[in-house]
mmCIF file of C-alpha atoms in Angstrom:
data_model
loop_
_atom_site.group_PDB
_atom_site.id
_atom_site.type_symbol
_atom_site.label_atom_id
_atom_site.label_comp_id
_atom_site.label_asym_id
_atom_site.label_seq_id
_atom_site.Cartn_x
_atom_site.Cartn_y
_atom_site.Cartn_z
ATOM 1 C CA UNK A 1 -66.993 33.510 -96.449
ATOM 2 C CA UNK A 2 -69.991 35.819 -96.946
ATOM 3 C CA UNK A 3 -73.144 33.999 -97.781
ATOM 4 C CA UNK A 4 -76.022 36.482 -98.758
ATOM 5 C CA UNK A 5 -79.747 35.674 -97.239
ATOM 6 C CA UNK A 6 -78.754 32.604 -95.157
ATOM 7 C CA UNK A 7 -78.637 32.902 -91.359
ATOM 8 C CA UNK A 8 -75.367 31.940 -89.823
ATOM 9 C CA UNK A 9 -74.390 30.622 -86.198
ATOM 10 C CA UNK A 10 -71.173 30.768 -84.599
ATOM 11 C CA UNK A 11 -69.982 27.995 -83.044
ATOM 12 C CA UNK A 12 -67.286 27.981 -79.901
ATOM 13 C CA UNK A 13 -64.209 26.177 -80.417
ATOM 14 C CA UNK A 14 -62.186 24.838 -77.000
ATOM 15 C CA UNK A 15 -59.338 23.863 -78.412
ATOM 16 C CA UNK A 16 -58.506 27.357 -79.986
ATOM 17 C CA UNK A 17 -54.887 28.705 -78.633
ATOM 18 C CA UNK A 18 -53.943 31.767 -78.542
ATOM 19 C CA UNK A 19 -52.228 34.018 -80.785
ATOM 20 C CA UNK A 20 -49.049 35.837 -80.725
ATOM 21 C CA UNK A 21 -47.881 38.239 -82.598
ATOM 22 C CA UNK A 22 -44.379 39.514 -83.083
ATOM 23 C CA UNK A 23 -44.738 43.162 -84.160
ATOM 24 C CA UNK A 24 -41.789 44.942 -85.473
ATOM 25 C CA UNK A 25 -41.855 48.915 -87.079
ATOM 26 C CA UNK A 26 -39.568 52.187 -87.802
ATOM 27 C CA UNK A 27 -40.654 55.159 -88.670
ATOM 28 C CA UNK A 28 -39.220 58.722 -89.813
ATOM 29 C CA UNK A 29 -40.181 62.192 -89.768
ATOM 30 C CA UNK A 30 -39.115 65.453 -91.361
ATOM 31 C CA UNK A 31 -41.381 68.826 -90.743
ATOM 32 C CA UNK A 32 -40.154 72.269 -91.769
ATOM 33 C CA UNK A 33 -41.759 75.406 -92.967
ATOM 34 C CA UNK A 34 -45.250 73.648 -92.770
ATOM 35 C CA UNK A 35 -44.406 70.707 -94.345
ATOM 36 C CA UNK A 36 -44.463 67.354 -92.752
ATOM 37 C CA UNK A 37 -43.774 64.263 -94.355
ATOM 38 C CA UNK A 38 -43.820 60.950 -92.735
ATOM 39 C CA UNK A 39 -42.485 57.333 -93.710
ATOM 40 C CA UNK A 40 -43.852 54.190 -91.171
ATOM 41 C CA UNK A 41 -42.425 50.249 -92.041
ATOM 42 C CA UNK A 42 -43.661 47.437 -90.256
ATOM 43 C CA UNK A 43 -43.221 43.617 -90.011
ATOM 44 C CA UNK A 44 -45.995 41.351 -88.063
ATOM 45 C CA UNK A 45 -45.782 37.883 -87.509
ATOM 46 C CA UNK A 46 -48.773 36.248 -86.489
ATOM 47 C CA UNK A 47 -47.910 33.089 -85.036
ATOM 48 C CA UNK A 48 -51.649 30.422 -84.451
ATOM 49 C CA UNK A 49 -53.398 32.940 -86.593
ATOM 50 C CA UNK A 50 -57.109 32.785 -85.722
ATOM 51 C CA UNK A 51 -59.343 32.800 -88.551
ATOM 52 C CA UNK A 52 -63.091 31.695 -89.712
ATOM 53 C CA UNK A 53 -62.909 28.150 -90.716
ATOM 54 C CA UNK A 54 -63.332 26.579 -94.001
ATOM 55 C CA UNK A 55 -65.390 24.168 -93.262
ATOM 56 C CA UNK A 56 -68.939 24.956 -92.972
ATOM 57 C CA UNK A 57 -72.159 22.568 -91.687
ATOM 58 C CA UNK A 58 -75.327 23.324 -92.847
ATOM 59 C CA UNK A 59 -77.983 22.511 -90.051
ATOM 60 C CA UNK A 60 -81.287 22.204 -90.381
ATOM 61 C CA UNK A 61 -83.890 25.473 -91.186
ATOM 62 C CA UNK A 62 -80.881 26.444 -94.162
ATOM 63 C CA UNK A 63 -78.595 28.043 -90.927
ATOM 64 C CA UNK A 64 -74.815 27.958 -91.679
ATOM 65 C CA UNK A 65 -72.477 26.531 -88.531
ATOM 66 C CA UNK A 66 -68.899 27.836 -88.307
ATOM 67 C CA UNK A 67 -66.475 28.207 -86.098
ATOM 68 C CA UNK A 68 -63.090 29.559 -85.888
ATOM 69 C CA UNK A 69 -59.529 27.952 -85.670
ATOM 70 C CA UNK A 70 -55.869 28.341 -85.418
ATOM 71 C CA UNK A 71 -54.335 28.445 -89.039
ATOM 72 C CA UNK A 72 -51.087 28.598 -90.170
ATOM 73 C CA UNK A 73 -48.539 31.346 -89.066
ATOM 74 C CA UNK A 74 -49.253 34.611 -91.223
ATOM 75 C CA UNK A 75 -47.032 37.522 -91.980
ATOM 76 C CA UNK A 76 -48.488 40.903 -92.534
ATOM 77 C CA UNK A 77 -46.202 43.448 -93.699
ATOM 78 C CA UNK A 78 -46.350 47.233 -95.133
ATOM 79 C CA UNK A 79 -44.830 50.907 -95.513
ATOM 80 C CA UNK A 80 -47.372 53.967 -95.381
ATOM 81 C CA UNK A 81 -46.019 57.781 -96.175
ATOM 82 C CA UNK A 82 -47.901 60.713 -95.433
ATOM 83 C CA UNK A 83 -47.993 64.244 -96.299
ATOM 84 C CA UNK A 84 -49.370 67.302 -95.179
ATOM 85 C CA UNK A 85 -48.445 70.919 -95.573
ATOM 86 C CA UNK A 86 -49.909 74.379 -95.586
ATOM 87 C CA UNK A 87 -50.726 75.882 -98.503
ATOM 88 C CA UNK A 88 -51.736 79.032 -97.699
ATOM 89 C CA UNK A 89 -53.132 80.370 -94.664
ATOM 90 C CA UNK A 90 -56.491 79.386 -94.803
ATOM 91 C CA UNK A 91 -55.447 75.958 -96.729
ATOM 92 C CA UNK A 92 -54.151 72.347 -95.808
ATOM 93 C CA UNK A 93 -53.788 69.490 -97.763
ATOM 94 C CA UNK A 94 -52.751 66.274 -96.631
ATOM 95 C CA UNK A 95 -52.171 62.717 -98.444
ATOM 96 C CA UNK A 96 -51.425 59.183 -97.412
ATOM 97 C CA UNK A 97 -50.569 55.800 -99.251
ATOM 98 C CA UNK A 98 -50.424 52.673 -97.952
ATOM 99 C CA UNK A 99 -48.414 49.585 -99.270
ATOM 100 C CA UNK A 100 -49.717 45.749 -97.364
ATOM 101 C CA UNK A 101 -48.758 42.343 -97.887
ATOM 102 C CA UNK A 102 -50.441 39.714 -95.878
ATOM 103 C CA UNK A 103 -48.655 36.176 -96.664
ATOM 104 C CA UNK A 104 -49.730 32.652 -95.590
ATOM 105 C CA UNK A 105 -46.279 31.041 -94.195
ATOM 106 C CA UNK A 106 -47.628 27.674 -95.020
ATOM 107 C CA UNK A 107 -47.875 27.978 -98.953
ATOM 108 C CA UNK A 108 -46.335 31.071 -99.418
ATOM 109 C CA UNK A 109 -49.205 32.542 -101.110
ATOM 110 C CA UNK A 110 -50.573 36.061 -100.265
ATOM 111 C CA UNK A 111 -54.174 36.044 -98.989
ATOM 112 C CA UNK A 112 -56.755 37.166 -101.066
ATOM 113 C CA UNK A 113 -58.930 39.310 -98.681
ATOM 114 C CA UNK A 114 -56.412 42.039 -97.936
ATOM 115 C CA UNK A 115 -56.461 45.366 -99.889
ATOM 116 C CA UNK A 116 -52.537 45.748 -101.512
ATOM 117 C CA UNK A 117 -53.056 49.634 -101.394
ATOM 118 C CA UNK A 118 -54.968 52.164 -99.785
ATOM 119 C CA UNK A 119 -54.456 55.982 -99.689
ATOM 120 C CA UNK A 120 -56.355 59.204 -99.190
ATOM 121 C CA UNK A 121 -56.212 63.031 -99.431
ATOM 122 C CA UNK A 122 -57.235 65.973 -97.943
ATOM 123 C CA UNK A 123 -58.397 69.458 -98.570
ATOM 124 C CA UNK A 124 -59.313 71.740 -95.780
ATOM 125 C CA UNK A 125 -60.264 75.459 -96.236
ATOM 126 C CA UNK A 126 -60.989 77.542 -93.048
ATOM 127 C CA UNK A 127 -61.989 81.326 -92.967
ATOM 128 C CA UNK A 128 -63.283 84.167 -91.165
ATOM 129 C CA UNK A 129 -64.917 87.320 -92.237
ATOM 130 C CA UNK A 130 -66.030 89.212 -89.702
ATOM 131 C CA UNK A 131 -69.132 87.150 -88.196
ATOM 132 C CA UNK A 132 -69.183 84.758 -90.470
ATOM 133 C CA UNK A 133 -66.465 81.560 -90.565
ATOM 134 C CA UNK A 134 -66.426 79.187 -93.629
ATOM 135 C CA UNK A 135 -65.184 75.785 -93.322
ATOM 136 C CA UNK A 136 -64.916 74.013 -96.711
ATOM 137 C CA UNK A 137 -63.695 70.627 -96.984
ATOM 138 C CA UNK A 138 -62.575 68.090 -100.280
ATOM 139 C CA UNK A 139 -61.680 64.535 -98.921
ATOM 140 C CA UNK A 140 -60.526 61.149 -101.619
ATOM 141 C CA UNK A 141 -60.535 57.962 -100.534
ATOM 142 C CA UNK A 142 -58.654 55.103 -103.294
ATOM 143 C CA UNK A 143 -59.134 51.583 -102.437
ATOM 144 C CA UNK A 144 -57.083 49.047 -104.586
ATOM 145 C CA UNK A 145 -58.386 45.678 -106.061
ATOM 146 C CA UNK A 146 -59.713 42.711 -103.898
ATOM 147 C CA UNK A 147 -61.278 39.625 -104.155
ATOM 148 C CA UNK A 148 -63.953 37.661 -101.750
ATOM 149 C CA UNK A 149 -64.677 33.680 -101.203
ATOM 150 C CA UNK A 150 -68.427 33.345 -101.721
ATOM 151 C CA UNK A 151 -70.705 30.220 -100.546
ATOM 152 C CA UNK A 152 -73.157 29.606 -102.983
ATOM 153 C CA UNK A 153 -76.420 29.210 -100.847
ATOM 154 C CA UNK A 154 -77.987 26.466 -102.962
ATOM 155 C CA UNK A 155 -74.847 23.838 -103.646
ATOM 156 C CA UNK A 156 -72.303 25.055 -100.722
ATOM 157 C CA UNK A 157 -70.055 25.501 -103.648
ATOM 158 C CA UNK A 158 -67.408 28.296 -102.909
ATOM 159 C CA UNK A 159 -66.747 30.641 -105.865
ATOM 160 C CA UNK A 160 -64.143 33.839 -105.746
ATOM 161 C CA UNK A 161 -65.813 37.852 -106.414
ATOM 162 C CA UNK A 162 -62.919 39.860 -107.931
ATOM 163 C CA UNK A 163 -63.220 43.136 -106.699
ATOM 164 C CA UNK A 164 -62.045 46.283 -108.794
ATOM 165 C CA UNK A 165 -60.267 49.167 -107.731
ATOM 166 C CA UNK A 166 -62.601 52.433 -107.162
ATOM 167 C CA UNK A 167 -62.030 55.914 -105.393
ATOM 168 C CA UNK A 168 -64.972 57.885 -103.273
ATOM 169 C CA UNK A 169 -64.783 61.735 -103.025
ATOM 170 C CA UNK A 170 -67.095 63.976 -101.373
ATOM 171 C CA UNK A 171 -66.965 67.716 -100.373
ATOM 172 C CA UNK A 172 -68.672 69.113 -97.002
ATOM 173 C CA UNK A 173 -68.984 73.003 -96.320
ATOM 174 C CA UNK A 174 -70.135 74.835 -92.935
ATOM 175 C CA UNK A 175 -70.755 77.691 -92.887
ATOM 176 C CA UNK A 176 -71.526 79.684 -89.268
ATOM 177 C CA UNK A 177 -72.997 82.726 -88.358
ATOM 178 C CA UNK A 178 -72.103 84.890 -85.019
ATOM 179 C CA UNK A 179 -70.534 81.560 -83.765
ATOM 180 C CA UNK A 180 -73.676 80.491 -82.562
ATOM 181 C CA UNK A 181 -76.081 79.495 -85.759
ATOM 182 C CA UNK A 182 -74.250 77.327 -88.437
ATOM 183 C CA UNK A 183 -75.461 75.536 -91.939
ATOM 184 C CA UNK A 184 -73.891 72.268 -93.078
ATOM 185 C CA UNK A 185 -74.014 71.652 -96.840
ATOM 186 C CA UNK A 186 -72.515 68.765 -98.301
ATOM 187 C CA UNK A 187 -71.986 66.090 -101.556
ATOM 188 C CA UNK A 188 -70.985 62.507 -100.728
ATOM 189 C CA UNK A 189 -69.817 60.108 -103.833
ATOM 190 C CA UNK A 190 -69.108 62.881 -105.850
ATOM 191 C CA UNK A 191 -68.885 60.892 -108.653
ATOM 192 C CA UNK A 192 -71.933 58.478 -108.619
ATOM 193 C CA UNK A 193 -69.729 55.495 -108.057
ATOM 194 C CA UNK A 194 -72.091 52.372 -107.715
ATOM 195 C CA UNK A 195 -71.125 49.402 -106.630
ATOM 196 C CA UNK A 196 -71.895 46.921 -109.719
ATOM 197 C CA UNK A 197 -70.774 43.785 -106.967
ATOM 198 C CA UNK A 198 -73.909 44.801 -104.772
ATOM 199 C CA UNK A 199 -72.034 46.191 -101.905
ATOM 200 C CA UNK A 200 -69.083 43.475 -101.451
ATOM 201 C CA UNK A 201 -67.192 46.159 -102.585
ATOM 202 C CA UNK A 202 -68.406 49.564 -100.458
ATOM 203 C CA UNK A 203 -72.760 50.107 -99.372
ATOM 204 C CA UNK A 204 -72.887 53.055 -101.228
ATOM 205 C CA UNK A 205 -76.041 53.474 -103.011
ATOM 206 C CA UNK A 206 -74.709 56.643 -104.997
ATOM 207 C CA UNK A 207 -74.320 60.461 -105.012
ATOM 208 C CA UNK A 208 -75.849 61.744 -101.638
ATOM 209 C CA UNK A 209 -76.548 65.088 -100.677
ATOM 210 C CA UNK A 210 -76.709 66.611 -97.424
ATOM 211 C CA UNK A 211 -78.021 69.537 -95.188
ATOM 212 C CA UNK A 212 -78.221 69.828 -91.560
ATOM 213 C CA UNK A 213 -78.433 72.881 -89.466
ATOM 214 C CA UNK A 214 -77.303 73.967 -86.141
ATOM 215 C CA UNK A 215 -78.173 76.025 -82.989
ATOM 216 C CA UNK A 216 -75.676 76.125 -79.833
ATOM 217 C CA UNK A 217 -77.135 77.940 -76.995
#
């Protein structure tokens, strides 16, 4: 449970056991004529899953004591695809998606801290003319809904953050000269996305821009 401006000190538990973890998965592939596509399943049970307690202590000087226990059993389950295939010559593009489910066995109930879907894509240009090679790059990131336990600092009382759903794009170029001098040029956050949590969600701060150069001897 986050808790902004307080210290916090971990405590060591001895009677923690360990944790096993029955891990199951298939996968399949198919790839032809620069195409590949991809499809992974997979089943974990998590048997004395280990997890931050609930229970906090607040000590003197305002510092937070918690420790970690054995919970109930958890099962974590999900299915990812993935593309990728040439477009042209100079071009690739890949995507990805990912499906999870992480369930408490005890109540039933999914947990609230796990991302239900995740995915990404790709766009990679590469080229050469002569003495000069351009490398051009477009890469999405989509992260689905969420939602955080929060201690309030002044009352202990815990309260939930519902986190929306938000994408981050951002688009890099390098561009080298006689394979030896090169000039990176770049846009991160494409979109200005700001975080109106305060950074539960992602640190962003914004749209960045960046320049670097390079010199291999």
């Amino acid at each position: 449970i986050p808790v902004p401006g307080l210290p916090m000190f971990l405590a060591g538990n001895e009677d923690l056991e360990p944790e096993r973890s029955d891990y199951f998965s298939f996968s399949t592939e198919y790839a032809r004529d620069g195409v590949t596509f991809s499809v992974s399943a997979y089943h974990n049970r998590i048997k004395n899953l280990i997890a931050a307690s609930d229970t906090f202590v607040m000590k003197p000087g305002r510092i937070i004591e918690y420790a970690y226990e054995n919970q109930s059993d958890a099962t974590m389950k999900g299915i990812d695809f993935m593309l990728r295939t040439k477009i042209t010559r100079f071009m690739m593009a890949s995507a990805n998606v990912a499906f999870v489910k992480k369930i408490n066995e005890a109540t039933g109930k999914e947990y609230s801290n796990t991302r239900k879907f995740l995915a990404g894509t790709n766009l990679d240009y590469d080229r050469t003319f002569g003495n000069y090679n351009l490398n051009m790059n477009l890469q999405g990131n989509f992260f689905g809904k969420n939602q955080l336990e929060l201690m309030d600092e002044r009352t202990g009382e815990v309260s939930q953050l519902h986190l929306k759903s938000f994408s981050l794009w951002k688009f890099n170029t390098t561009h080298t000269f006689h394979s030896n001098y090169n000039i990176k040029l770049g846009v991160h956050n494409i979109f200005d996305f700001v975080d109106e949590t305060g950074g539960y969600n992602n640190g962003t701060p914004g749209r960045t821009f960046m320049v670097g150069l390079g010199v291999r001897f």
